Amino acid sequence: MFEPAGPQAHLILQLWHLIAWTCAGVFAAILLVLVAILLRTPRAPMPAAPDLSTTDKAEPGPRRSVATAVVASALLLLALVVASVFTDRAVARMSLVDAVNIELTGHQWWWSARYINGPVSDTFTTANEVHIPVGRPVIFTLKADDVIHSIWVPRLAGKKDLIPGRTASLQLRADEPGVYQGRCAEFCGLEHAFMGLQIVADPADRYEAWAAAQRRPASEPADAQALRGRELFLSQSCAMCHAVQGTTAGAQHGPDLTHVAGRRELAAGTLPNTRENLQAWIADPQKHKPGTNMPSTPLSQADLSALVTYLETLK
Amino acid sequence: MRAAALLSVLAVATALAACEREARRFETTVPSPGASAPESPRVGALQPATPQQGGVKLSTVSQGPYEGNAFAVNQGKRLFRWYNCNGCHAMGGGSIGPALMDDQWKYGSSSSAIFASIMQGRPEGMPSFGGHITDDQAWQIVAYVRSMSGQLRKDVEPSRGDTLSGGEPEVARKPEKPRPADPPPQPPVGSR
């Protein structure tokens, strides 16, 4: 949040600074006045009887200093409200010319992203790792599959909720290339903490190359080990929930695995995507992410190795 | 006095029993059947994705571990939709496939009979899911299917769904007494 990488995060940071410094100033002023009053008040000696002389007098009306402070506070609060409204307007008025359209759906506990730009034949789906081009606005259409989620990528934009049965939208732009961490920001069940999202901002040419690669179906396995892995993928329980474009696996209940080997992380930011981690994850997902909807599949060591070899070819 | 003590003991016992109602275990509860389980032939001709060769292993236990666990029954309800059971059985009322919320059971209403129907498949369209879904998930679906006609305890049956659905929740339905299915109607004798 303190290192904004886009125009909206920048505006939000400016507002944050304004509010934080104004409130800090007011707090300091109140403390100073309090200290001054304490110093100025005459101290009575300990054994003296309490001074009750003023108790039967009417309370004095508001003094000028109190009235001034009330008016000043009200004006400051009003100024913060106005600043907030103007920031919100500026955030909402970002130019959306030539925007990239992505439909982002929250699931327990992962994200699916469908790129819906251009003709329908250009549509493709990926999961948990969203690439965007630097300098071009992105319109996320937000949906939820099961419960309420919320997306927050602090270096790019504010939070927005994903609510089942409703469609929200979030616009943002990344002005510098980089990997921006996102999180689910609304408690959504047991593995809420392991519902990470990575937004990868690439320069235009690299983004286009990535998108073109994502549109291609999975490559044909080259060796016998990988072929055996594909056969296992399609004849065991994997194909019941996952999709690999170009094969008969087309279910949408788990992340699309067509290009899983090209991603940095597994299971929505739970594990780095390495061969050992992939193997350990498939062998017992409940050990790494207790409560996840992925069951552990009973496979022999040789079969598991073949399956992982196949998944590693899905670049 | 004595009655009050007895009542409070009863109340505490009931409350403690309720703790187990939604117990979640984060490991596979049912181990896959080993070599000891006999292999049964597949009965359904259909299989999801790429068909597996050979028969299926049925379970050695007669009842799944989930019929008293509300959480697992709800997981079964989710899987019923995920694995497209509702594609043929609708939300229990039946369409291409038979209804599951009534009292008629063509292939048996016991847990192990439903488990076998899911794993082996049945003639005329029920796919064989043996090897394609884990035993653990199959038992969750079995528990949910039994809840559809009120065969489980009231406190375990689902009281709501995650999707829009017009029907009454499982817990509000009248329990049905399972019986064998009616024979299919025969054409009248002598008709052309």
GROMACS .gro file of C-alpha atoms in nm, chain A residues 20-263:
model
  244
   20ALA     CA    1  -0.329   1.009   0.891
   21TRP     CA    2  -0.143   1.341   0.920
   22THR     CA    3  -0.459   1.543   0.994
   23CYS     CA    4  -0.563   1.300   1.269
   24ALA     CA    5  -0.208   1.290   1.407
   25GLY     CA    6  -0.205   1.674   1.419
   26VAL     CA    7  -0.540   1.687   1.601
   27PHE     CA    8  -0.428   1.417   1.845
   28ALA     CA    9  -0.104   1.605   1.918
   29ALA     CA   10  -0.295   1.933   1.968
   30ILE     CA   11  -0.532   1.765   2.216
   31LEU     CA   12  -0.241   1.617   2.410
   32LEU     CA   13  -0.066   1.956   2.420
   33VAL     CA   14  -0.376   2.132   2.552
   34LEU     CA   15  -0.422   1.857   2.813
   35VAL     CA   16  -0.062   1.896   2.931
   36ALA     CA   17  -0.100   2.276   2.943
   37ILE     CA   18  -0.416   2.246   3.155
   38LEU     CA   19  -0.248   2.002   3.393
   39LEU     CA   20   0.047   2.236   3.435
   40ARG     CA   21  -0.168   2.544   3.488
   41THR     CA   22  -0.411   2.397   3.741
   42PRO     CA   23  -0.320   2.501   4.097
   43ARG     CA   24  -0.240   2.207   4.322
   44ALA     CA   25  -0.416   2.176   4.656
   45PRO     CA   26  -0.218   2.036   4.951
   46MET     CA   27  -0.303   1.669   5.023
   47PRO     CA   28  -0.483   1.691   5.359
   48ALA     CA   29  -0.708   1.981   5.247
   49ALA     CA   30  -1.082   1.912   5.224
   50PRO     CA   31  -1.215   1.889   4.868
   51ASP     CA   32  -1.333   2.218   4.722
   52LEU     CA   33  -1.711   2.181   4.696
   53SER     CA   34  -1.787   2.554   4.664
   54THR     CA   35  -1.888   2.530   4.298
   55THR     CA   36  -2.124   2.233   4.329
   56ASP     CA   37  -2.442   2.431   4.393
   57LYS     CA   38  -2.366   2.690   4.122
   58ALA     CA   39  -2.505   2.651   3.772
   59GLU     CA   40  -2.257   2.510   3.521
   60PRO     CA   41  -2.104   2.783   3.306
   61GLY     CA   42  -2.210   2.792   2.941
   62PRO     CA   43  -1.972   2.676   2.669
   63ARG     CA   44  -1.661   2.887   2.661
   64ARG     CA   45  -1.529   3.038   2.345
   65SER     CA   46  -1.231   2.798   2.333
   66VAL     CA   47  -1.460   2.490   2.343
   67ALA     CA   48  -1.688   2.634   2.075
   68THR     CA   49  -1.386   2.709   1.855
   69ALA     CA   50  -1.254   2.354   1.897
   70VAL     CA   51  -1.594   2.201   1.808
   71VAL     CA   52  -1.625   2.415   1.496
   72ALA     CA   53  -1.266   2.341   1.395
   73SER     CA   54  -1.318   1.962   1.441
   74ALA     CA   55  -1.637   1.972   1.237
   75LEU     CA   56  -1.465   2.165   0.958
   76LEU     CA   57  -1.168   1.927   0.956
   77LEU     CA   58  -1.398   1.621   0.941
   78LEU     CA   59  -1.593   1.784   0.660
   79ALA     CA   60  -1.268   1.850   0.475
   80LEU     CA   61  -1.174   1.480   0.510
   81VAL     CA   62  -1.516   1.376   0.378
   82VAL     CA   63  -1.471   1.606   0.077
   83ALA     CA   64  -1.118   1.471   0.017
   84SER     CA   65  -1.253   1.115   0.035
   85VAL     CA   66  -1.531   1.190  -0.213
   86PHE     CA   67  -1.289   1.351  -0.458
   87THR     CA   68  -1.045   1.059  -0.428
   88ASP     CA   69  -1.327   0.815  -0.495
   89ARG     CA   70  -1.434   1.016  -0.800
   90ALA     CA   71  -1.080   1.029  -0.932
   91VAL     CA   72  -1.041   0.651  -0.878
   92ALA     CA   73  -1.367   0.584  -1.062
   93ARG     CA   74  -1.281   0.817  -1.350
   94MET     CA   75  -0.971   0.636  -1.469
   95SER     CA   76  -0.982   0.614  -1.848
   96LEU     CA   77  -1.093   0.269  -1.959
   97VAL     CA   78  -1.000   0.307  -2.325
   98ASP     CA   79  -0.848  -0.013  -2.465
   99ALA     CA   80  -0.917  -0.201  -2.140
  100VAL     CA   81  -0.849  -0.571  -2.081
  101ASN     CA   82  -1.161  -0.756  -1.960
  102ILE     CA   83  -1.115  -1.032  -1.707
  103GLU     CA   84  -1.388  -1.220  -1.524
  104LEU     CA   85  -1.253  -1.310  -1.180
  105THR     CA   86  -1.443  -1.566  -0.974
  106GLY     CA   87  -1.375  -1.644  -0.610
  107HIS     CA   88  -1.403  -2.007  -0.498
  108GLN     CA   89  -1.329  -2.177  -0.167
  109TRP     CA   90  -1.023  -2.127  -0.170
  110TRP     CA   91  -0.882  -2.019  -0.503
  111TRP     CA   92  -0.946  -1.779  -0.791
  112SER     CA   93  -1.037  -1.846  -1.151
  113ALA     CA   94  -0.978  -1.582  -1.416
  114ARG     CA   95  -1.145  -1.587  -1.757
  115TYR     CA   96  -1.006  -1.348  -2.016
  116ILE     CA   97  -1.305  -1.227  -2.215
  117ASN     CA   98  -1.140  -0.983  -2.453
  118GLY     CA   99  -1.209  -0.983  -2.824
  119PRO     CA  100  -1.388  -1.263  -3.007
  120VAL     CA  101  -1.518  -1.562  -2.811
  121SER     CA  102  -1.250  -1.783  -2.966
  122ASP     CA  103  -0.989  -1.573  -2.785
  123THR     CA  104  -1.136  -1.652  -2.444
  124PHE     CA  105  -0.919  -1.855  -2.209
  125THR     CA  106  -0.923  -1.947  -1.842
  126THR     CA  107  -0.646  -1.957  -1.588
  127ALA     CA  108  -0.627  -1.968  -1.211
  128ASN     CA  109  -0.459  -1.787  -0.921
  129GLU     CA  110  -0.207  -1.607  -1.144
  130VAL     CA  111  -0.344  -1.318  -1.348
  131HIS     CA  112  -0.118  -1.153  -1.605
  132ILE     CA  113  -0.201  -0.798  -1.712
  133PRO     CA  114  -0.028  -0.559  -1.953
  134VAL     CA  115   0.158  -0.262  -1.803
  135GLY     CA  116  -0.005   0.076  -1.867
  136ARG     CA  117  -0.338  -0.061  -1.994
  137PRO     CA  118  -0.648  -0.042  -1.775
  138VAL     CA  119  -0.799  -0.373  -1.662
  139ILE     CA  120  -1.168  -0.428  -1.586
  140PHE     CA  121  -1.225  -0.716  -1.347
  141THR     CA  122  -1.579  -0.850  -1.343
  142LEU     CA  123  -1.610  -1.000  -0.997
  143LYS     CA  124  -1.819  -1.306  -0.916
  144ALA     CA  125  -1.832  -1.562  -0.636
  145ASP     CA  126  -1.903  -1.930  -0.662
  146ASP     CA  127  -1.995  -2.020  -0.305
  147VAL     CA  128  -1.956  -1.759  -0.029
  148ILE     CA  129  -1.856  -1.393  -0.008
  149HIS     CA  130  -1.493  -1.326  -0.094
  150SER     CA  131  -1.309  -0.999  -0.137
  151ILE     CA  132  -1.015  -0.906  -0.357
  152TRP     CA  133  -0.736  -0.684  -0.232
  153VAL     CA  134  -0.416  -0.614  -0.420
  154PRO     CA  135  -0.276  -0.337  -0.197
  155ARG     CA  136  -0.016  -0.206  -0.443
  156LEU     CA  137  -0.275  -0.161  -0.719
  157ALA     CA  138  -0.621  -0.080  -0.581
  158GLY     CA  139  -0.864  -0.087  -0.292
  159LYS     CA  140  -1.075  -0.382  -0.181
  160LYS     CA  141  -1.388  -0.503  -0.353
  161ASP     CA  142  -1.625  -0.779  -0.244
  162LEU     CA  143  -1.721  -1.079  -0.457
  163ILE     CA  144  -2.077  -1.176  -0.368
  164PRO     CA  145  -2.257  -1.492  -0.488
  165GLY     CA  146  -2.536  -1.410  -0.730
  166ARG     CA  147  -2.411  -1.057  -0.795
  167THR     CA  148  -2.164  -0.902  -1.030
  168ALA     CA  149  -1.930  -0.626  -0.918
  169SER     CA  150  -1.647  -0.466  -1.107
  170LEU     CA  151  -1.303  -0.339  -1.018
  171GLN     CA  152  -1.088  -0.127  -1.249
  172LEU     CA  153  -0.716  -0.088  -1.206
  173ARG     CA  154  -0.397  -0.019  -1.394
  174ALA     CA  155  -0.039  -0.117  -1.322
  175ASP     CA  156   0.217   0.137  -1.435
  176GLU     CA  157   0.527  -0.064  -1.350
  177PRO     CA  158   0.603  -0.425  -1.440
  178GLY     CA  159   0.618  -0.659  -1.143
  179VAL     CA  160   0.443  -0.927  -0.939
  180TYR     CA  161   0.175  -0.790  -0.709
  181GLN     CA  162   0.041  -1.002  -0.426
  182GLY     CA  163  -0.334  -1.014  -0.375
  183ARG     CA  164  -0.538  -1.171  -0.098
  184CYS     CA  165  -0.892  -1.262  -0.016
  185ALA     CA  166  -0.990  -0.989   0.229
  186GLU     CA  167  -1.320  -1.128   0.356
  187PHE     CA  168  -1.323  -1.431   0.585
  188CYS     CA  169  -1.451  -1.711   0.363
  189GLY     CA  170  -1.395  -2.029   0.560
  190LEU     CA  171  -1.122  -2.249   0.692
  191GLU     CA  172  -0.849  -2.181   0.434
  192HIS     CA  173  -0.920  -1.809   0.390
  193ALA     CA  174  -0.556  -1.737   0.477
  194PHE     CA  175  -0.441  -1.956   0.186
  195MET     CA  176  -0.640  -1.781  -0.083
  196GLY     CA  177  -0.369  -1.583  -0.254
  197LEU     CA  178  -0.373  -1.424  -0.596
  198GLN     CA  179  -0.077  -1.301  -0.795
  199ILE     CA  180  -0.115  -1.021  -1.045
  200VAL     CA  181   0.177  -1.020  -1.284
  201ALA     CA  182   0.215  -0.698  -1.482
  202ASP     CA  183   0.411  -0.763  -1.802
  203PRO     CA  184   0.524  -0.524  -2.077
  204ALA     CA  185   0.281  -0.529  -2.372
  205ASP     CA  186   0.479  -0.767  -2.597
  206ARG     CA  187   0.540  -1.021  -2.319
  207TYR     CA  188   0.175  -1.005  -2.216
  208GLU     CA  189   0.059  -1.074  -2.573
  209ALA     CA  190   0.300  -1.367  -2.599
  210TRP     CA  191   0.173  -1.504  -2.267
  211ALA     CA  192  -0.192  -1.466  -2.371
  212ALA     CA  193  -0.125  -1.636  -2.706
  213ALA     CA  194   0.039  -1.928  -2.522
  214GLN     CA  195  -0.257  -1.952  -2.281
  215ARG     CA  196  -0.501  -1.979  -2.573
  216ARG     CA  197  -0.324  -2.285  -2.710
  217PRO     CA  198  -0.450  -2.624  -2.590
  218ALA     CA  199  -0.216  -2.843  -2.390
  219SER     CA  200   0.078  -2.981  -2.583
  220GLU     CA  201   0.090  -3.351  -2.670
  221PRO     CA  202   0.309  -3.547  -2.425
  222ALA     CA  203   0.638  -3.647  -2.586
  223ASP     CA  204   0.754  -3.946  -2.383
  224ALA     CA  205   0.596  -4.264  -2.251
  225GLN     CA  206   0.609  -4.151  -1.888
  226ALA     CA  207   0.411  -3.833  -1.963
  227LEU     CA  208   0.164  -4.026  -2.181
  228ARG     CA  209   0.103  -4.265  -1.891
  229GLY     CA  210   0.052  -3.959  -1.671
  230ARG     CA  211  -0.212  -3.820  -1.905
  231GLU     CA  212  -0.392  -4.154  -1.913
  232LEU     CA  213  -0.397  -4.151  -1.531
  233PHE     CA  214  -0.517  -3.791  -1.524
  234LEU     CA  215  -0.811  -3.875  -1.749
  235SER     CA  216  -0.904  -4.212  -1.599
  236GLN     CA  217  -0.870  -4.126  -1.229
  237SER     CA  218  -1.044  -3.865  -1.021
  238CYS     CA  219  -0.844  -3.564  -1.155
  239ALA     CA  220  -1.066  -3.523  -1.461
  240MET     CA  221  -1.378  -3.506  -1.240
  241CYS     CA  222  -1.290  -3.151  -1.126
  242HIS     CA  223  -1.006  -3.014  -1.341
  243ALA     CA  224  -0.985  -2.912  -1.705
  244VAL     CA  225  -0.698  -2.952  -1.948
  245GLN     CA  226  -0.788  -2.795  -2.281
  246GLY     CA  227  -0.727  -3.031  -2.570
  247THR     CA  228  -0.826  -3.341  -2.370
  248THR     CA  229  -1.159  -3.481  -2.253
  249ALA     CA  230  -1.105  -3.324  -1.909
  250GLY     CA  231  -1.334  -3.023  -1.901
  251ALA     CA  232  -1.467  -2.985  -1.546
  252GLN     CA  233  -1.458  -2.640  -1.388
  253HIS     CA  234  -1.472  -2.724  -1.017
  254GLY     CA  235  -1.099  -2.689  -0.963
  255PRO     CA  236  -0.833  -2.470  -1.128
  256ASP     CA  237  -0.785  -2.507  -1.503
  257LEU     CA  238  -0.459  -2.699  -1.542
  258THR     CA  239  -0.395  -2.645  -1.916
  259HIS     CA  240  -0.080  -2.442  -1.842
  260VAL     CA  241  -0.026  -2.524  -1.475
  261ALA     CA  242   0.350  -2.576  -1.512
  262GLY     CA  243   0.394  -2.211  -1.612
  263ARG     CA  244   0.256  -2.081  -1.281
   0.00000   0.00000   0.00000
